[in-house]
Amino acid sequence: MKKLTLLFFSIIFSFGVVKGQESVWETPMHEVRFTSEGVEGATLKVDPGFRYADLRQNERHFRIFFNNNNGVIKNARIIDQDSKLQVARGRGSYFWGTARFEFIDGEVFKVKLKRNRNGYDVIGPYEPLFIVENFGIKPVKTLNEKDFLAQAFYVFDRIKSSQKPPSEVIILTSRIATIQ
């Protein structure tokens, strides 16, 4: 009888050990690599449905997205994934000339959108921050981490606006009921 109970508890314990292990789920993502001279590059991984992007630079990990998936700068968010703290958020409008990023340390980062026939320039507080020339992204040098975060946001925005999600990505929407 002792052998039977010992066998029974060892079987239950072995199932408990197997069930206690965590499984890691990962979504296949599109990958964009940022490179510069003498610096280890950063990686921007974009969700296949273009809802968010994960930016990894050294040990830092950020998530870039539009709140409610609405592509207006006032819905832009940059979150530090380690501390779950909002690092920056977009405010204002390009139309009224009040577009800006507000960082957690209180710095306001004003941006201006200047359009031309085959692209556009995003002008930051110091110099051009992001340039689309002949419908392609032109490399621009950044001065600090805030410049880099804003530039990564515009890279994600450009990918989101110029690409379509693949047919495998299904986005469910709720139907609106009509009363007749």
PDB file of C-alpha atoms in Angstrom:
ATOM      1  CA  MET A   1       0.000   0.000   0.000  1.00  0.00           C
ATOM      2  CA  LYS A   2       2.879   2.359   0.819  1.00  0.00           C
ATOM      3  CA  LYS A   3       4.376   1.744  -2.618  1.00  0.00           C
ATOM      4  CA  LEU A   4       1.042   2.538  -4.280  1.00  0.00           C
ATOM      5  CA  THR A   5       0.610   5.839  -2.410  1.00  0.00           C
ATOM      6  CA  LEU A   6       4.252   6.760  -3.051  1.00  0.00           C
ATOM      7  CA  LEU A   7       3.751   6.049  -6.763  1.00  0.00           C
ATOM      8  CA  PHE A   8       0.509   8.067  -6.762  1.00  0.00           C
ATOM      9  CA  PHE A   9       2.151  11.138  -5.124  1.00  0.00           C
ATOM     10  CA  SER A  10       5.205  10.934  -7.412  1.00  0.00           C
ATOM     11  CA  ILE A  11       2.923  10.931 -10.483  1.00  0.00           C
ATOM     12  CA  ILE A  12       0.956  13.935  -9.180  1.00  0.00           C
ATOM     13  CA  PHE A  13       4.177  15.744  -8.276  1.00  0.00           C
ATOM     14  CA  SER A  14       5.656  15.089 -11.732  1.00  0.00           C
ATOM     15  CA  PHE A  15       2.530  16.537 -13.408  1.00  0.00           C
ATOM     16  CA  GLY A  16       2.743  19.545 -11.093  1.00  0.00           C
ATOM     17  CA  VAL A  17       6.369  20.159 -12.075  1.00  0.00           C
ATOM     18  CA  VAL A  18       5.540  19.993 -15.779  1.00  0.00           C
ATOM     19  CA  LYS A  19       2.553  22.312 -15.400  1.00  0.00           C
ATOM     20  CA  GLY A  20       4.572  24.745 -13.268  1.00  0.00           C
ATOM     21  CA  GLN A  21       6.960  25.588 -16.116  1.00  0.00           C
ATOM     22  CA  GLU A  22       6.218  28.818 -17.946  1.00  0.00           C
ATOM     23  CA  SER A  23       5.801  28.761 -21.664  1.00  0.00           C
ATOM     24  CA  VAL A  24       7.078  31.652 -23.716  1.00  0.00           C
ATOM     25  CA  TRP A  25       4.798  32.933 -26.456  1.00  0.00           C
ATOM     26  CA  GLU A  26       6.173  35.274 -29.074  1.00  0.00           C
ATOM     27  CA  THR A  27       4.462  36.898 -32.013  1.00  0.00           C
ATOM     28  CA  PRO A  28       6.475  36.857 -35.260  1.00  0.00           C
ATOM     29  CA  MET A  29       7.393  40.482 -35.913  1.00  0.00           C
ATOM     30  CA  HIS A  30       8.910  42.569 -38.707  1.00  0.00           C
ATOM     31  CA  GLU A  31      12.387  43.731 -37.759  1.00  0.00           C
ATOM     32  CA  VAL A  32      14.054  47.066 -38.582  1.00  0.00           C
ATOM     33  CA  ARG A  33      17.683  47.632 -37.580  1.00  0.00           C
ATOM     34  CA  PHE A  34      19.074  51.077 -36.784  1.00  0.00           C
ATOM     35  CA  THR A  35      22.796  51.357 -37.398  1.00  0.00           C
ATOM     36  CA  SER A  36      25.319  54.124 -36.845  1.00  0.00           C
ATOM     37  CA  GLU A  37      29.097  54.454 -36.807  1.00  0.00           C
ATOM     38  CA  GLY A  38      30.803  53.113 -33.684  1.00  0.00           C
ATOM     39  CA  VAL A  39      27.562  52.502 -31.774  1.00  0.00           C
ATOM     40  CA  GLU A  40      25.743  49.228 -31.249  1.00  0.00           C
ATOM     41  CA  GLY A  41      22.581  49.416 -33.305  1.00  0.00           C
ATOM     42  CA  ALA A  42      19.053  49.344 -31.997  1.00  0.00           C
ATOM     43  CA  THR A  43      16.284  47.059 -33.196  1.00  0.00           C
ATOM     44  CA  LEU A  44      12.688  48.067 -33.888  1.00  0.00           C
ATOM     45  CA  LYS A  45      10.315  45.102 -34.061  1.00  0.00           C
ATOM     46  CA  VAL A  46       6.943  45.958 -35.569  1.00  0.00           C
ATOM     47  CA  ASP A  47       3.780  43.952 -34.906  1.00  0.00           C
ATOM     48  CA  PRO A  48       2.416  42.289 -38.087  1.00  0.00           C
ATOM     49  CA  GLY A  49      -0.861  44.192 -37.626  1.00  0.00           C
ATOM     50  CA  PHE A  50       1.086  47.489 -37.220  1.00  0.00           C
ATOM     51  CA  ARG A  51      -0.526  48.208 -33.835  1.00  0.00           C
ATOM     52  CA  TYR A  52       2.721  48.676 -31.873  1.00  0.00           C
ATOM     53  CA  ALA A  53       6.495  48.502 -32.173  1.00  0.00           C
ATOM     54  CA  ASP A  54       9.095  47.349 -29.659  1.00  0.00           C
ATOM     55  CA  LEU A  55      12.370  49.273 -29.616  1.00  0.00           C
ATOM     56  CA  ARG A  56      15.444  47.679 -28.030  1.00  0.00           C
ATOM     57  CA  GLN A  57      18.523  49.806 -27.496  1.00  0.00           C
ATOM     58  CA  ASN A  58      21.293  48.322 -25.331  1.00  0.00           C
ATOM     59  CA  GLU A  59      19.453  47.202 -22.166  1.00  0.00           C
ATOM     60  CA  ARG A  60      16.518  49.590 -22.654  1.00  0.00           C
ATOM     61  CA  HIS A  61      13.208  48.331 -24.049  1.00  0.00           C
ATOM     62  CA  PHE A  62      10.455  50.703 -25.247  1.00  0.00           C
ATOM     63  CA  ARG A  63       7.014  50.195 -26.772  1.00  0.00           C
ATOM     64  CA  ILE A  64       5.754  52.715 -29.335  1.00  0.00           C
ATOM     65  CA  PHE A  65       2.083  52.909 -30.289  1.00  0.00           C
ATOM     66  CA  PHE A  66      -0.942  55.099 -30.961  1.00  0.00           C
ATOM     67  CA  ASN A  67      -3.585  55.072 -28.239  1.00  0.00           C
ATOM     68  CA  ASN A  68      -6.772  53.462 -29.633  1.00  0.00           C
ATOM     69  CA  ASN A  69      -4.756  52.792 -32.834  1.00  0.00           C
ATOM     70  CA  ASN A  70      -5.627  56.298 -34.069  1.00  0.00           C
ATOM     71  CA  GLY A  71      -2.742  57.700 -36.141  1.00  0.00           C
ATOM     72  CA  VAL A  72      -2.837  61.261 -34.806  1.00  0.00           C
ATOM     73  CA  ILE A  73       0.153  62.692 -32.927  1.00  0.00           C
ATOM     74  CA  LYS A  74      -1.924  63.478 -29.829  1.00  0.00           C
ATOM     75  CA  ASN A  75      -2.474  59.702 -29.481  1.00  0.00           C
ATOM     76  CA  ALA A  76       1.251  58.840 -29.693  1.00  0.00           C
ATOM     77  CA  ARG A  77       2.721  57.012 -26.690  1.00  0.00           C
ATOM     78  CA  ILE A  78       6.230  55.766 -25.829  1.00  0.00           C
ATOM     79  CA  ILE A  79       6.348  53.390 -22.840  1.00  0.00           C
ATOM     80  CA  ASP A  80       9.388  51.985 -21.010  1.00  0.00           C
ATOM     81  CA  GLN A  81       8.617  48.254 -20.912  1.00  0.00           C
ATOM     82  CA  ASP A  82      10.791  47.520 -17.867  1.00  0.00           C
ATOM     83  CA  SER A  83       9.172  50.038 -15.511  1.00  0.00           C
ATOM     84  CA  LYS A  84       5.794  50.292 -17.368  1.00  0.00           C
ATOM     85  CA  LEU A  85       6.243  54.070 -17.187  1.00  0.00           C
ATOM     86  CA  GLN A  86       5.101  56.402 -19.960  1.00  0.00           C
ATOM     87  CA  VAL A  87       8.285  58.104 -21.184  1.00  0.00           C
ATOM     88  CA  ALA A  88       6.665  60.424 -23.725  1.00  0.00           C
ATOM     89  CA  ARG A  89       3.307  61.253 -25.183  1.00  0.00           C
ATOM     90  CA  GLY A  90       2.268  63.242 -28.211  1.00  0.00           C
ATOM     91  CA  ARG A  91       0.249  66.422 -27.943  1.00  0.00           C
ATOM     92  CA  GLY A  92      -1.170  69.055 -30.271  1.00  0.00           C
ATOM     93  CA  SER A  93      -1.666  69.048 -34.015  1.00  0.00           C
ATOM     94  CA  TYR A  94       0.465  69.599 -37.103  1.00  0.00           C
ATOM     95  CA  PHE A  95      -2.303  71.724 -38.618  1.00  0.00           C
ATOM     96  CA  TRP A  96      -2.251  74.296 -35.812  1.00  0.00           C
ATOM     97  CA  GLY A  97       1.542  74.107 -35.429  1.00  0.00           C
ATOM     98  CA  THR A  98       1.354  72.824 -31.838  1.00  0.00           C
ATOM     99  CA  ALA A  99       2.616  69.254 -32.406  1.00  0.00           C
ATOM    100  CA  ARG A 100       5.017  68.172 -29.686  1.00  0.00           C
ATOM    101  CA  PHE A 101       6.282  65.302 -27.559  1.00  0.00           C
ATOM    102  CA  GLU A 102       6.095  65.789 -23.803  1.00  0.00           C
ATOM    103  CA  PHE A 103       8.670  63.702 -21.937  1.00  0.00           C
ATOM    104  CA  ILE A 104       8.380  62.532 -18.356  1.00  0.00           C
ATOM    105  CA  ASP A 105      11.134  64.873 -17.162  1.00  0.00           C
ATOM    106  CA  GLY A 106       9.074  67.871 -18.301  1.00  0.00           C
ATOM    107  CA  GLU A 107      10.955  68.620 -21.508  1.00  0.00           C
ATOM    108  CA  VAL A 108       8.695  69.653 -24.381  1.00  0.00           C
ATOM    109  CA  PHE A 109       9.981  68.572 -27.766  1.00  0.00           C
ATOM    110  CA  LYS A 110       8.256  70.654 -30.476  1.00  0.00           C
ATOM    111  CA  VAL A 111       8.062  69.138 -33.958  1.00  0.00           C
ATOM    112  CA  LYS A 112       6.993  70.656 -37.246  1.00  0.00           C
ATOM    113  CA  LEU A 113       5.933  68.782 -40.383  1.00  0.00           C
ATOM    114  CA  LYS A 114       7.083  70.320 -43.669  1.00  0.00           C
ATOM    115  CA  ARG A 115       5.606  68.574 -46.723  1.00  0.00           C
ATOM    116  CA  ASN A 116       6.996  68.497 -50.259  1.00  0.00           C
ATOM    117  CA  ARG A 117       5.998  66.669 -53.452  1.00  0.00           C
ATOM    118  CA  ASN A 118       7.796  63.392 -52.832  1.00  0.00           C
ATOM    119  CA  GLY A 119       7.933  63.187 -49.077  1.00  0.00           C
ATOM    120  CA  TYR A 120       8.135  65.308 -45.951  1.00  0.00           C
ATOM    121  CA  ASP A 121      10.544  66.545 -43.281  1.00  0.00           C
ATOM    122  CA  VAL A 122       9.945  66.455 -39.544  1.00  0.00           C
ATOM    123  CA  ILE A 123      11.861  69.293 -37.940  1.00  0.00           C
ATOM    124  CA  GLY A 124      12.737  68.864 -34.256  1.00  0.00           C
ATOM    125  CA  PRO A 125      14.005  71.505 -31.841  1.00  0.00           C
ATOM    126  CA  TYR A 126      17.621  71.268 -33.041  1.00  0.00           C
ATOM    127  CA  GLU A 127      17.654  70.075 -36.658  1.00  0.00           C
ATOM    128  CA  PRO A 128      15.755  67.775 -39.048  1.00  0.00           C
ATOM    129  CA  LEU A 129      14.633  64.746 -37.105  1.00  0.00           C
ATOM    130  CA  PHE A 130      13.141  62.537 -39.811  1.00  0.00           C
ATOM    131  CA  ILE A 131      13.187  62.902 -43.604  1.00  0.00           C
ATOM    132  CA  VAL A 132      11.174  61.042 -46.237  1.00  0.00           C
ATOM    133  CA  GLU A 133      12.728  61.717 -49.616  1.00  0.00           C
ATOM    134  CA  ASN A 134      11.419  60.165 -52.845  1.00  0.00           C
ATOM    135  CA  PHE A 135       9.048  58.048 -50.725  1.00  0.00           C
ATOM    136  CA  GLY A 136      11.978  56.454 -48.824  1.00  0.00           C
ATOM    137  CA  ILE A 137      13.455  57.141 -45.389  1.00  0.00           C
ATOM    138  CA  LYS A 138      16.674  59.170 -45.475  1.00  0.00           C
ATOM    139  CA  PRO A 139      19.206  58.635 -42.650  1.00  0.00           C
ATOM    140  CA  VAL A 140      19.367  61.490 -40.128  1.00  0.00           C
ATOM    141  CA  LYS A 141      21.816  61.903 -37.251  1.00  0.00           C
ATOM    142  CA  THR A 142      20.310  62.228 -33.760  1.00  0.00           C
ATOM    143  CA  LEU A 143      21.854  64.155 -30.865  1.00  0.00           C
ATOM    144  CA  ASN A 144      20.449  62.439 -27.767  1.00  0.00           C
ATOM    145  CA  GLU A 145      18.096  59.689 -26.596  1.00  0.00           C
ATOM    146  CA  LYS A 146      14.980  61.864 -26.889  1.00  0.00           C
ATOM    147  CA  ASP A 147      15.815  62.647 -30.520  1.00  0.00           C
ATOM    148  CA  PHE A 148      16.292  58.934 -31.110  1.00  0.00           C
ATOM    149  CA  LEU A 149      12.967  57.987 -29.458  1.00  0.00           C
ATOM    150  CA  ALA A 150      11.093  60.586 -31.516  1.00  0.00           C
ATOM    151  CA  GLN A 151      12.843  59.393 -34.677  1.00  0.00           C
ATOM    152  CA  ALA A 152      11.947  55.759 -33.895  1.00  0.00           C
ATOM    153  CA  PHE A 153       8.328  56.852 -33.475  1.00  0.00           C
ATOM    154  CA  TYR A 154       8.353  58.438 -36.948  1.00  0.00           C
ATOM    155  CA  VAL A 155       9.943  55.318 -38.461  1.00  0.00           C
ATOM    156  CA  PHE A 156       7.108  53.246 -36.957  1.00  0.00           C
ATOM    157  CA  ASP A 157       4.546  55.779 -38.198  1.00  0.00           C
ATOM    158  CA  ARG A 158       6.020  55.647 -41.717  1.00  0.00           C
ATOM    159  CA  ILE A 159       5.949  51.835 -41.758  1.00  0.00           C
ATOM    160  CA  LYS A 160       2.374  51.855 -40.457  1.00  0.00           C
ATOM    161  CA  SER A 161       1.188  54.368 -43.074  1.00  0.00           C
ATOM    162  CA  SER A 162       2.996  52.827 -46.061  1.00  0.00           C
ATOM    163  CA  GLN A 163       2.327  49.106 -45.470  1.00  0.00           C
ATOM    164  CA  LYS A 164      -0.769  46.930 -45.251  1.00  0.00           C
ATOM    165  CA  PRO A 165      -1.155  44.118 -42.730  1.00  0.00           C
ATOM    166  CA  PRO A 166      -0.889  40.665 -44.309  1.00  0.00           C
ATOM    167  CA  SER A 167      -4.056  38.692 -44.933  1.00  0.00           C
ATOM    168  CA  GLU A 168      -3.169  36.347 -42.041  1.00  0.00           C
ATOM    169  CA  VAL A 169      -3.725  39.174 -39.559  1.00  0.00           C
ATOM    170  CA  ILE A 170      -7.425  39.344 -38.798  1.00  0.00           C
ATOM    171  CA  ILE A 171      -8.748  42.428 -37.015  1.00  0.00           C
ATOM    172  CA  LEU A 172     -12.122  41.889 -35.374  1.00  0.00           C
ATOM    173  CA  THR A 173     -14.507  44.793 -35.111  1.00  0.00           C
ATOM    174  CA  SER A 174     -17.851  44.914 -33.403  1.00  0.00           C
ATOM    175  CA  ARG A 175     -20.948  45.425 -35.526  1.00  0.00           C
ATOM    176  CA  ILE A 176     -23.253  48.341 -34.956  1.00  0.00           C
ATOM    177  CA  ALA A 177     -26.828  47.264 -34.443  1.00  0.00           C
ATOM    178  CA  THR A 178     -29.488  49.225 -36.274  1.00  0.00           C
ATOM    179  CA  ILE A 179     -33.061  49.558 -35.131  1.00  0.00           C
ATOM    180  CA  GLN A 180     -35.697  49.205 -37.824  1.00  0.00           C
TER     181      GLN A 180
END
